[in-house]
Coordinates of C-alpha atoms and ligand atoms in Angstrom, one line a residue:
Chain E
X1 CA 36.2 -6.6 3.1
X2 CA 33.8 -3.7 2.7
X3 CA 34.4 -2.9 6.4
X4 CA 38.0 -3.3 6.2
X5 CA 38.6 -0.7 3.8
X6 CA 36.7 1.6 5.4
X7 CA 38.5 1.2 8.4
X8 CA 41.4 1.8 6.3
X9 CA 40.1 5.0 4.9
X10 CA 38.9 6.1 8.6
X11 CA 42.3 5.9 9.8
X12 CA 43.9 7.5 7.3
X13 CA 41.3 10.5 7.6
X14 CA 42.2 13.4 9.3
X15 CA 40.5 11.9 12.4
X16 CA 42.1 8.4 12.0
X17 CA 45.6 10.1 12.3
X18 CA 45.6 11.8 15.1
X19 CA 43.5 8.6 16.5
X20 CA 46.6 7.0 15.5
X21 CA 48.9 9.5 17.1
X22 CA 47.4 8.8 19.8
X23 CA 47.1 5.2 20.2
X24 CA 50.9 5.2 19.5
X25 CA 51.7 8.2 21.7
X26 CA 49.9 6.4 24.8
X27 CA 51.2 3.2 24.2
X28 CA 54.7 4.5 24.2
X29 CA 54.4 6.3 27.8
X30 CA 52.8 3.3 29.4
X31 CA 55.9 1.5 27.8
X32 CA 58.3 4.3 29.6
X33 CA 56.7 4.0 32.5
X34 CA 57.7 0.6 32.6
X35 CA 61.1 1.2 31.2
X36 CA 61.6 3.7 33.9
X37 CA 60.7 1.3 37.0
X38 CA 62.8 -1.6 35.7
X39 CA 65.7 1.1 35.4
X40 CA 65.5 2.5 39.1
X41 CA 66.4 -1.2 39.5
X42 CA 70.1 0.7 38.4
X43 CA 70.7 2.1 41.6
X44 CA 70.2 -1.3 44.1
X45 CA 73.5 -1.5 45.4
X46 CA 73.4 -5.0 44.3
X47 CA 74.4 -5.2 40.5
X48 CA 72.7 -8.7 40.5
X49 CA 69.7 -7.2 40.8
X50 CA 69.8 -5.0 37.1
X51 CA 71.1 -8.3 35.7
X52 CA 68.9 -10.7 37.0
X53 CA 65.9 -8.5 35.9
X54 CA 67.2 -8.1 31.8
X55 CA 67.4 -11.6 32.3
X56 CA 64.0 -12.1 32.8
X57 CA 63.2 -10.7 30.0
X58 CA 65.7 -11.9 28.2
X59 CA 63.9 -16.1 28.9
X60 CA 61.1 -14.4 27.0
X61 CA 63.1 -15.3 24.1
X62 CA 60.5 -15.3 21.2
X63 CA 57.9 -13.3 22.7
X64 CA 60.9 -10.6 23.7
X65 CA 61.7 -10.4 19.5
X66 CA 58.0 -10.2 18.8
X67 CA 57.4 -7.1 21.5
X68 CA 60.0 -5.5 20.4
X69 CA 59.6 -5.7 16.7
X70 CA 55.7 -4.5 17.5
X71 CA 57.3 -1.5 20.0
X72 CA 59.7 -0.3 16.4
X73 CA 57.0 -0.9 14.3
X74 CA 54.6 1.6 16.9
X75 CA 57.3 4.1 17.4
X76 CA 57.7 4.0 13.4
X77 CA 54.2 4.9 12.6
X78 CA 54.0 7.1 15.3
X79 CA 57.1 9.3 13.9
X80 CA 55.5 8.8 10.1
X81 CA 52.3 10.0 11.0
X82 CA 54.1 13.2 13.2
X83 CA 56.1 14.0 10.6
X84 CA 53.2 13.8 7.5
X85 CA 50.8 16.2 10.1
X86 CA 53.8 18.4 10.2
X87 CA 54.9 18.3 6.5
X88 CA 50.6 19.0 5.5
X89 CA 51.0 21.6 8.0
X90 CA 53.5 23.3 6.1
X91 CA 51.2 23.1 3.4
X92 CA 48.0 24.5 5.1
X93 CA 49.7 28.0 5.6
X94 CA 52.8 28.4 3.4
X95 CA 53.7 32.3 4.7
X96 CA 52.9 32.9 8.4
X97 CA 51.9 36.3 10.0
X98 CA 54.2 39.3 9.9
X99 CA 53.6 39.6 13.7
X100 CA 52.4 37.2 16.1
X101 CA 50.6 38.2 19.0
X102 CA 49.0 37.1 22.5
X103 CA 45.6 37.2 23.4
X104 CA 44.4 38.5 26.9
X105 CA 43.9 35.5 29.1
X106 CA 46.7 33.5 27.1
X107 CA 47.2 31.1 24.1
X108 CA 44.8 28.6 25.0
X109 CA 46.7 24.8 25.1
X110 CA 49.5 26.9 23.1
X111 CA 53.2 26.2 24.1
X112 CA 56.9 25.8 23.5
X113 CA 56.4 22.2 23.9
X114 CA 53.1 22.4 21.7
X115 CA 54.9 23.9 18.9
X116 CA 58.2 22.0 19.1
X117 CA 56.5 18.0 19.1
X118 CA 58.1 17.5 15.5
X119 CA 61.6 18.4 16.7
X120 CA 61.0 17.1 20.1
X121 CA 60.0 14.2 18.5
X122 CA 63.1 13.8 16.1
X123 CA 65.0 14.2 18.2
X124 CA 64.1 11.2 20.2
X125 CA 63.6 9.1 17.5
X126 CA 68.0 9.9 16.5
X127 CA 67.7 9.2 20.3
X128 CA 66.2 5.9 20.0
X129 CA 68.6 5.0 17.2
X130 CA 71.8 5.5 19.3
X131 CA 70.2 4.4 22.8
X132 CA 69.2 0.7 21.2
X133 CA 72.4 0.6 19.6
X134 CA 74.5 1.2 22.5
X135 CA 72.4 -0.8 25.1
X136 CA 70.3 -3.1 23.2
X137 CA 73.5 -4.2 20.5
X138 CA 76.0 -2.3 22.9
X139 CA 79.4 -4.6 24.0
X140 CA 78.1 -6.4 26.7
X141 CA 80.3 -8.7 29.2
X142 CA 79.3 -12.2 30.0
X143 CA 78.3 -12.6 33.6
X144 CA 76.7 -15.6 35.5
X145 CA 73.0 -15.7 37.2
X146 CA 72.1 -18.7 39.0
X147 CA 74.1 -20.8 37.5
X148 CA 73.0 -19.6 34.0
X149 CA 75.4 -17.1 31.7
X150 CA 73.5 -13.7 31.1
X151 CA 74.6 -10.4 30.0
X152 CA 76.7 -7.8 32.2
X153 CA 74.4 -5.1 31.2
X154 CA 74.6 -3.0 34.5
X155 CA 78.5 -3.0 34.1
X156 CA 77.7 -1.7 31.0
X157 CA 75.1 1.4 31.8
X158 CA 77.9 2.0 34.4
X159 CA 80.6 2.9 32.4
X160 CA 78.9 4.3 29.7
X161 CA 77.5 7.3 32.8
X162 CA 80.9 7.3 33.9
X163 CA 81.6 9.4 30.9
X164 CA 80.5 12.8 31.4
X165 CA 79.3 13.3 27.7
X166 CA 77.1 10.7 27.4
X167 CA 75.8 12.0 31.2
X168 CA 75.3 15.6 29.6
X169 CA 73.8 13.9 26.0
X170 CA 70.6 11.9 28.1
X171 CA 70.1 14.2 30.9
X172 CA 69.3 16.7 27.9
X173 CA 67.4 14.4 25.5
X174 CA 65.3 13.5 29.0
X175 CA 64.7 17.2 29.4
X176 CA 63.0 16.8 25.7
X177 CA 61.0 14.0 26.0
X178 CA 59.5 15.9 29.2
X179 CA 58.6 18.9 26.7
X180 CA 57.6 16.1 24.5
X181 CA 54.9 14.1 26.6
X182 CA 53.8 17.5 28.3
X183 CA 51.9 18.6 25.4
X184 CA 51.6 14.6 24.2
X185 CA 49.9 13.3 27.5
X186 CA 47.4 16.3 27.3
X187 CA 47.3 15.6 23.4
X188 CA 46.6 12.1 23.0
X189 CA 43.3 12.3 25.2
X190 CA 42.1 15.0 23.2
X191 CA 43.1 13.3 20.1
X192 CA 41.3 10.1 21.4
X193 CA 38.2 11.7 22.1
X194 CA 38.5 10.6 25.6
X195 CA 37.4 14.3 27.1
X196 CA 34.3 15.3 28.9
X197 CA 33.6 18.9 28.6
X198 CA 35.0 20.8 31.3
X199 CA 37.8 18.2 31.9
X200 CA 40.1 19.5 29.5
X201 CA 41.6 22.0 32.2
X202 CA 42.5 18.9 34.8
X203 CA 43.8 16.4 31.7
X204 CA 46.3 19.7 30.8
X205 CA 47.6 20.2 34.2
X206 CA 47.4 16.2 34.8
X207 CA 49.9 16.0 31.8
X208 CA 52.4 18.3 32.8
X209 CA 52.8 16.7 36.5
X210 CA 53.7 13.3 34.3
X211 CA 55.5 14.5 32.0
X212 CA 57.8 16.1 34.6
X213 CA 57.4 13.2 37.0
X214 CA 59.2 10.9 33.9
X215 CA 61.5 13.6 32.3
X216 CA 63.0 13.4 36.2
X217 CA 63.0 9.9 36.4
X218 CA 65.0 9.3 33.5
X219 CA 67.2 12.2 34.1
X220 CA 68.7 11.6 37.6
X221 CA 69.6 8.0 36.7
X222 CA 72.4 9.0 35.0
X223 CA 73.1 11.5 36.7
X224 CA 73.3 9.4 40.0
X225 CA 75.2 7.2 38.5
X226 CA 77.9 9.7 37.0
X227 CA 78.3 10.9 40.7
X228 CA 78.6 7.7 42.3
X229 CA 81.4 6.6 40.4
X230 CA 83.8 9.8 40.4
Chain O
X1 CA 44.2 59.6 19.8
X2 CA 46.8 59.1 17.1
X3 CA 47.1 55.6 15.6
X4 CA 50.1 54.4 13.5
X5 CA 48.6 51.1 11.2
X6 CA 50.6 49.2 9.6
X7 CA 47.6 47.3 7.3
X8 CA 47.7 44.2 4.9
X9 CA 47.5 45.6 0.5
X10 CA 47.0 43.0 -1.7
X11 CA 45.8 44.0 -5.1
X12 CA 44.7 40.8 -6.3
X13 CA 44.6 36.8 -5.6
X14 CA 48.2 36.2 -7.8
X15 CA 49.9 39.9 -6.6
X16 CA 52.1 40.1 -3.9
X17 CA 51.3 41.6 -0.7
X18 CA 52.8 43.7 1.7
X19 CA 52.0 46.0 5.1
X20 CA 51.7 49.5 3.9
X21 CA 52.0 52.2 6.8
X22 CA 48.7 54.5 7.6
X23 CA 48.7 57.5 9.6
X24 CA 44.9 58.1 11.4
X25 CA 43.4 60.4 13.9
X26 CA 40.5 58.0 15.6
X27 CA 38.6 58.6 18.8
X28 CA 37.8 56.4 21.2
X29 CA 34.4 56.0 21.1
X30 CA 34.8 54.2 17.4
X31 CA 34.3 50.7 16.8
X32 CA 37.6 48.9 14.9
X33 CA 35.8 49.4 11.9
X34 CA 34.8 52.8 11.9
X35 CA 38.6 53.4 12.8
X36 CA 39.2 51.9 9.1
X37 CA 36.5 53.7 7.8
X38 CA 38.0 57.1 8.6
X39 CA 40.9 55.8 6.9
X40 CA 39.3 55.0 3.7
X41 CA 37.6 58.1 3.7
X42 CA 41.2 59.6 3.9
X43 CA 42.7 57.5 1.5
X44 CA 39.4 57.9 -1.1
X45 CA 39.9 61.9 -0.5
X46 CA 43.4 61.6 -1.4
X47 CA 42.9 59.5 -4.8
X48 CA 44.1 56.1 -3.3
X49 CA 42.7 52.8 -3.5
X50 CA 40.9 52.6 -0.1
X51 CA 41.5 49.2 1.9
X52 CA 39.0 46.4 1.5
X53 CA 37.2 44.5 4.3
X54 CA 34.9 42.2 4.9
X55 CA 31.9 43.9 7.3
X56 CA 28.0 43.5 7.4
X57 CA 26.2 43.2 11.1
X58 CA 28.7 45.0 13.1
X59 CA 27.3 43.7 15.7
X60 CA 29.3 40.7 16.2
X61 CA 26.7 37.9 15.0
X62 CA 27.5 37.8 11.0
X63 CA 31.4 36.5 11.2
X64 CA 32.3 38.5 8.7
X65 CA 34.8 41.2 9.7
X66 CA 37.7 39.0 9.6
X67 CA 41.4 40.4 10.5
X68 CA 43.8 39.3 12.4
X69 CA 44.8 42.2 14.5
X70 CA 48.5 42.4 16.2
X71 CA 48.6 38.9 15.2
X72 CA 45.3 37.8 17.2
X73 CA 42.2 36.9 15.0
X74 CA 39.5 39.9 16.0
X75 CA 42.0 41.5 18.5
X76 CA 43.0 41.8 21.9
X77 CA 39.3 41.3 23.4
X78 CA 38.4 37.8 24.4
X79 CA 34.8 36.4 23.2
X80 CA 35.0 39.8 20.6
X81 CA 34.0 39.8 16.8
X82 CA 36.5 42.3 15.7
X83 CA 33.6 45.0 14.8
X84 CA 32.4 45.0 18.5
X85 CA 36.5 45.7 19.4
X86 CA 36.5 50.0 20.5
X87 CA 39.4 51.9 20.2
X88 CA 39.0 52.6 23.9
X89 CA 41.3 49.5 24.9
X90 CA 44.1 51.2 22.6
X91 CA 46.2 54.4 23.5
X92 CA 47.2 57.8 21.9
X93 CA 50.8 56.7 19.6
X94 CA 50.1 53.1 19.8
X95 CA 51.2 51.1 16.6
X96 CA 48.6 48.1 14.9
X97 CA 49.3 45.8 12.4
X98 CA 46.5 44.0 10.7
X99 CA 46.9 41.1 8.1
X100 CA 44.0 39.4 6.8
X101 CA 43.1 35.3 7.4
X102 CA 46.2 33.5 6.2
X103 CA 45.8 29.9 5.2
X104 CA 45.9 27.8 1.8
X105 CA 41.8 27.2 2.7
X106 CA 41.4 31.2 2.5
X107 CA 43.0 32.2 -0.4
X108 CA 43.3 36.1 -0.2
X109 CA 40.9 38.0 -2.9
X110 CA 41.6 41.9 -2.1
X111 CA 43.5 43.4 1.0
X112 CA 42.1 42.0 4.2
X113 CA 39.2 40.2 2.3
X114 CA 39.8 36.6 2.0
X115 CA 37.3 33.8 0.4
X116 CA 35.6 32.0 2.6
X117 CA 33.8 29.3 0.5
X118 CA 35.7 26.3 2.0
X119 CA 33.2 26.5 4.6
X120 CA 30.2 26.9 2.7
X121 CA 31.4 23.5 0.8
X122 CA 32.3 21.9 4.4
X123 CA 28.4 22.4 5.8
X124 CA 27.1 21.2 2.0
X125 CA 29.0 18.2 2.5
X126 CA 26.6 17.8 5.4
X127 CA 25.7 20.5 8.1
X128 CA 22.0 20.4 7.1
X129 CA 19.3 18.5 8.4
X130 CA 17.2 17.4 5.0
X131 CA 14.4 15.2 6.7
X132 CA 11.6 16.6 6.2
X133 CA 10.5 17.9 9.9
X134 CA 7.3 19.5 8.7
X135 CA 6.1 23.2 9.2
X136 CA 7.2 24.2 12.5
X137 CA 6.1 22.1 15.9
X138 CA 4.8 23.6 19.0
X139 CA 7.6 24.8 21.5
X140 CA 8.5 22.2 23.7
X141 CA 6.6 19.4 21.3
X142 CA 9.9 17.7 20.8
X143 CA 11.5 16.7 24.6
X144 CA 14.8 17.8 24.8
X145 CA 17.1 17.0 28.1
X146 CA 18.3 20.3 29.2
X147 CA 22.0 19.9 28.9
X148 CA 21.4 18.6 25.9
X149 CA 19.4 21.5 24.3
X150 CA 22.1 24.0 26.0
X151 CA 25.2 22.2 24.8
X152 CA 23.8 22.1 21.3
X153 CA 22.8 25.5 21.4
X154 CA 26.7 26.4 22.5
X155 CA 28.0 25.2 19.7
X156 CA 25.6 26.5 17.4
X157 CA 27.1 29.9 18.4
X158 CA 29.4 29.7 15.9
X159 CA 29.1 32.4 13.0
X160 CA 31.4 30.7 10.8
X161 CA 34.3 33.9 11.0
X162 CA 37.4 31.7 10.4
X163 CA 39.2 33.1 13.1
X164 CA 40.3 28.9 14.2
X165 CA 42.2 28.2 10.9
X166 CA 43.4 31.9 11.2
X167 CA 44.5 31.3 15.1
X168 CA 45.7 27.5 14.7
X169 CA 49.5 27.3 14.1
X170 CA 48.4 24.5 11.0
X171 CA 45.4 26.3 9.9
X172 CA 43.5 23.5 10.9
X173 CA 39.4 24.1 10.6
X174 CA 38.9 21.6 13.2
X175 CA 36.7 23.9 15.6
X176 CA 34.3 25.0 12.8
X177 CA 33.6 21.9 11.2
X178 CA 33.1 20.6 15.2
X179 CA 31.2 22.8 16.5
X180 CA 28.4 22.0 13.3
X181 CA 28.8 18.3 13.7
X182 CA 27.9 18.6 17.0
X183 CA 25.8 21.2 17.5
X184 CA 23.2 19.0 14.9
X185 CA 24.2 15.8 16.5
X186 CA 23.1 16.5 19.5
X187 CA 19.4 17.6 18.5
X188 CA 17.1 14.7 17.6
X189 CA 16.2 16.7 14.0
X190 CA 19.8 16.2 13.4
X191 CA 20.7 12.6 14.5
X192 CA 19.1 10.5 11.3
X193 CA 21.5 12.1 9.3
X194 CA 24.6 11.5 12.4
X195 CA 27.2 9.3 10.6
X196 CA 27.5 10.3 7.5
X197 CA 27.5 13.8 8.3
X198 CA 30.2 13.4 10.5
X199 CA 32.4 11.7 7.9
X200 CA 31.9 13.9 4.9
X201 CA 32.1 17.4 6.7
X202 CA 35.6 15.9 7.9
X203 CA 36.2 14.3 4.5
X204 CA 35.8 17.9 2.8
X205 CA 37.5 19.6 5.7
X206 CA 40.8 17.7 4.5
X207 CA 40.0 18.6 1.1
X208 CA 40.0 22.1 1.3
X209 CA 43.3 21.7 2.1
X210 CA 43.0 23.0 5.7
X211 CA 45.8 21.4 7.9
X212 CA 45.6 18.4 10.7
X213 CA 44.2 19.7 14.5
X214 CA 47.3 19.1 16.8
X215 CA 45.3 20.4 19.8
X216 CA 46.9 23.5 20.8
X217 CA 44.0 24.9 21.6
X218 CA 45.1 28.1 20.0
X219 CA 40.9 28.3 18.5
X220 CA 39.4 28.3 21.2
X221 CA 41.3 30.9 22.6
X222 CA 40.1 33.6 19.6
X223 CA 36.6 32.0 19.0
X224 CA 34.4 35.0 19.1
X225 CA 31.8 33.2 20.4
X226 CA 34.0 30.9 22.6
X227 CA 33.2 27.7 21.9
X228 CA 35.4 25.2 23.1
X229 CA 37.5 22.2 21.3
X230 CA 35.6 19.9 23.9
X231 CA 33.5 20.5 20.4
X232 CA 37.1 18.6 18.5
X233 CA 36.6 15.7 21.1
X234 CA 33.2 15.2 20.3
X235 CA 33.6 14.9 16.3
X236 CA 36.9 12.4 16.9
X237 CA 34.1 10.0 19.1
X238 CA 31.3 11.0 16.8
X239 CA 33.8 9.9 13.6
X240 CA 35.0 6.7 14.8
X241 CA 31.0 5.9 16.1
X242 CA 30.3 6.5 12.5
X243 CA 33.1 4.2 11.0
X244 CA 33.3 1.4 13.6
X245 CA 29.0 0.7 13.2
Ligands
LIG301 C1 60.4 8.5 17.7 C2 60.3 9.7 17.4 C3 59.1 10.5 17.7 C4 58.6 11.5 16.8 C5 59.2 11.9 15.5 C6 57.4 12.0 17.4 C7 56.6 13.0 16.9 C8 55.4 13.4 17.4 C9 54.7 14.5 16.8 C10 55.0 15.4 15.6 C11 53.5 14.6 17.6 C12 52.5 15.7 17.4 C13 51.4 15.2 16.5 C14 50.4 16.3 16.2 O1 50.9 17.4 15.7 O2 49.3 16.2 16.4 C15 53.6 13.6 18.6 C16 52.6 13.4 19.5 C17 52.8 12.6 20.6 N1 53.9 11.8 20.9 FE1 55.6 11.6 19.8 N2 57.2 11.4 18.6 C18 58.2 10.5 18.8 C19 58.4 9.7 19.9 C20 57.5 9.7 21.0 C21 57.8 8.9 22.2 C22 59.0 8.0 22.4 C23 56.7 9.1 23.0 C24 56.4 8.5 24.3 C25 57.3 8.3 25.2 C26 55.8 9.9 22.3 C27 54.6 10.3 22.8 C28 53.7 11.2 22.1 C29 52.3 11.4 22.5 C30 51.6 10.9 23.7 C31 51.8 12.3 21.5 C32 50.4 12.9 21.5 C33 49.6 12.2 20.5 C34 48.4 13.0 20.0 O3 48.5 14.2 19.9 O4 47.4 12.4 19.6 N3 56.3 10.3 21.1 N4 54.8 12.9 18.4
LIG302 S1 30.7 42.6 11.0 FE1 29.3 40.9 11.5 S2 30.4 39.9 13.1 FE2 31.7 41.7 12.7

C-alpha cells in the first residue's frame, strides 16, 4: 500500500509525467511502426493480401478488443498529460518577452516542432478520432477469405484515396506527425533518462532520420494510391 | 559608439511594466554593466530614478547580474555571465532591448531585479550534505574515480543565475535543480543523503510554481557556465532510483 501510493505520487511528480510522456510517446511509435508495415501491405497488387492480413487480426477476437482498448486508454493519457504540461506551462510564465532572440551557436534542442507538440499533438488526436471512425467503424463490404467471410477493408482505403481531399487531409496530418515524433523520438529518451552524456547529439539527429523515415511512410501511401486509380 | 536601449521599468512587484527608451554614449572597452552604469549616472544627473540591477562579482562567478538581453539570458556570448559580456561585440547605432527574468517563480521586485528565493528554498529542500564529515580530510583521503570527481565538479559549476527558467519556453528550473542533484550525488559526502534529496528538491521545484521540462534544450544553450541537460537525464534516473527502492 505504502509503496503504491508513492508510486502514485512519483508519477504524478513533475518527473513521473514526463516519465509518462514518455512511456506513452514510445509506445505509440513502436505501435506506428507496426501500423505502417502492415499498411505497405496496401500496395501488393493482390487485394487479398490487405484483407487476409486485417483478418488475422481480426481471429484475435478478444485479445484484438483488449489491445485496442489499452492502445485508447495510452493515447488518452498521453494527450492528458500533454495538454496539463502545456496548460502549467501557461502558468509558469503568463507574459512572454517583448523580443525573442537567438544565441550564437543556436537554440540548443529548440524548434518548430519543439514548440508546436501541443498542436501537433491535437491535431492528431482530431486525427485519430476521424481515422478510427472511418476505417475502424467505416462502411466496409463483406468479402470472402478462405472460405471464411471477412471485411473488404482494402476496397475501402481504396476509395476513400480515390478522393483527392481525403488524399490532401492525411498526406498533411503525416507531415505533422513527422514534426511531431521529430522532437518526440529525441524527447522521450531524454524524458526517460535513457541518455549517456555526450549521446544526446546522436539521439537528436537519430530522431529526426525516424521521424522523417515514418512521416514518409505514411504519406506516400495515399498518395500512391490516389495515382494509381486516376 | 552610440547605443539606443530600450530597458525593462518596473516600479514595484504589483505596477505595471514597460520598455522605456535610453539614449547612451558607451565605449567599447566597458563591460555590459558599466554600459548601464553610465546610464544611471545620466539618469541620477538628470533627477530620474536610475535603473536597478542585480550585480556583485562582475566577474562571472556570483550569478547575479541577471537580464535577458535581445531576448537571450546574459546576451549574445555563449558560456558568458552577462557582466563578463563587452560592448566590443556590439556596433556604433545598434539598438538593445533588455527585460529582466520573466517567470511566475521570479516574481519581478524593481526594474531588471527579480527575486530569486525559489532557489534558495529548492537547495533547503535538500542540496546540502548534513552528515557530519568532520574537519576537513587530507587531499585525496577520500578515493574518487576521475570521471566521477570531474563530472561532479561540472555540474557544480553552476552559480545559481536563473538564466534556464528565463531561457526555457515553460520556465521550467529543471537544469538548476539538476545540476545540484547531481553534482552531490555523484560525490560519496553526498550519496547518504541521495534519495530523498532527489525527491524533495524536485517536490519544491514544482512548488515554486516553475513549469514542466519539455527538453528543448533551450538551458543549456544560455547556461553561463554550460552545463548540460545530460544533468535533467540524470535526476529523471536518480528520481525514479529513489521512488522504485
Ligand atoms: C493523440 C494526440 C496527441 C497529443 C495531444 C500529444 C501531445 C504531446 C505533447 C504536448 C507532447 C510534449 C510533452 C512535453 O511538453 O514534454 C508530446 C510528446 C510526445 N508525443 Fe505526443 N501527442 C499525441 C499523439 C502522439 C502520437 C500518436 C505519438 C506517436 C506516434 C506521439 C508521440 C510522442 C512522443 C514520442 C513524445 C515525447 C515524449 C516525451 O517528451 O517524454 N504523440 N505529445
Ligand atoms: S555580477 Fe556576478 S556573475 Fe555577473
Amino acid at each position: 500500500m505504502e509503496s503504491q501510493s508513492k508510486l502514485i505520487v512519483a508519477l504524478t511528480s513533475q518527473v513521473g509525467r514526463k516519465y509518462l510522456t514518455g512511456i506513452t510517446g514510445v509506445l505509440l511509435v513502436i505501435f506506428i511502426i507496426g501500423h505502417l508495415l502492415g499498411n505497405l501491405q496496401l500496395l501488393d497488387s493482390d487485394p487479398e493480401r490487405f484483407n487476409a492480413y486485417a483478418k488475422s487480426l481480426h481471429d484475435f477476437g478478444l485479445l484484438l478488443y483488449i489491445i485496442e482498448i489499452a492502445l485508447a486508454g495510452v493515447i488518452l493519457l498521453h494527450a492528458f498529460i500533454g495538454i496539463a504540461i502545456f496548460m502549467r506551462k501557461l502558468k509558469a510564465r503568463k507574459h512572454g518577452y517583448k523580443v525573442s532572440g537567438q544565441k550564437q551557436g543556436g537554440n540548443g534542442k529548440q524548434s518548430l516542432a519543439s514548440r508546436s507538440m501541443i498542436y501537433t499533438g491535437i491535431v492528431l488526436l482530431i486525427f485519430l478520432v476521424v481515422h478510427i471512425a472511418q476505417f475502424r467503424f467505416g462502411p466496409a463490404k463483406e468479402t470472402v477469405i478462405n472460405n471464411e467471410p471477412a471485411m473488404d477493408l482494402h476496397a475501402l482505403v481504396m476509395e476513400t484515396f480515390s478522393n483527392i481531399w481525403w488524399v490532401i487531409f492525411y498526406v498533411g496530418v503525416m507531415v505533422l506527425i513527422g514534426f511531431h515524433l521529430r522532437h518526440g523520438i529525441w524527447s522521450a529518451l531524454q524524458s526517460l533518462g535513457a541518455m549517456k552524456p555526450r549521446w544526446s547529439k546522436a539521439i537528436h539527429g537519430a530522431a529526426l532520420i525516424i521521424g522523417l523515415l515514418l512521416a514518409i511512410g505514411f504519406l506516400v501511401l495515399p498518395i500512391i494510391i490516389y495515382v494509381r486509380q486516376v | 559608439m552610440k547605443l539606443s536601449l530600450k530597458i525593462w521599468r518596473q516600479e514595484g512587484p504589483d505596477k505595471e511594466g514597460r520598455l522605456v527608451r535610453y539614449q547612451v554614449e558607451a565605449n567599447p572597452h566597458m563591460s555590459f554593466l558599466e554600459m548601464i552604469d553610465v546610464l544611471n549616472e545620466q539618469l541620477i544627473k538628470a533627477g530620474e530614478d536610475p535603473v536597478e540591477f542585480d550585480h556583485d562579482c562582475r566577474e562571472g562567478i556570483c550569478g547575479s547580474c541577471n537580464m535577458v538581453i535581445n531576448g537571450v539570458p546574459h546576451g549574445p556570448l555563449r558560456g558568458t555571465a552577462a557582466c563578463q559580456l563587452h560592448m566590443r561585440h556590439y556596433k556604433d547605432g545598434d539598438t538593445i532591448v533588455i527585460e529582466p527574468w520573466l517567470a511566475r517563480g521570479f516574481p519581478i521586485i524593481k526594474d531588471l531585479v527579480v527575486d530569486r528565493s525559489a532557489f534558495d528554498r529548492i537547495i533547503a529542500a535538500g542540496g546540502y550534505v548534513s552528515v557530519d564529515t568532520g574537519s576537513a580530510p587530507d587531499a585525496n583521503a577520500i578515493p574518487i574515480e576521475k570521471v566521477k570527481s570531474d563530472t561532479a565538479f561540472d555540474y557544480a559549476t553552476c552559480i545559481g543565475c536563473g538564466a534556464c527558467v528565463a531561457a526555457c519556453p515553460n520556465a521550467s528550473a529543471s537544469l538548476f535543480t539538476a545540476s545540484k542533484i547531481a553534482h552531490l550525488a555523484l560525490l560519496p559526502q553526498g550519496d547518504a543523503e541521495r534519495k530523498t534529496r532527489v525527491v524533495r528538491m524536485v517536490d519544491q521545484m514544482e512548488k515554486e510554481g516553475f513549469g514542466d521540462c519539455s527538453n528543448h534544450g533551450a538551458c543549456e544553450v544560455v547556461c553561463p557556465k554550460e552545463i548540460p541537460i545530460d544533468a535533467i537525464a540524470f535526476m529523471r534516473r536518480e528520481y525514479m532510483k529513489a521512488v522504485l527502492s
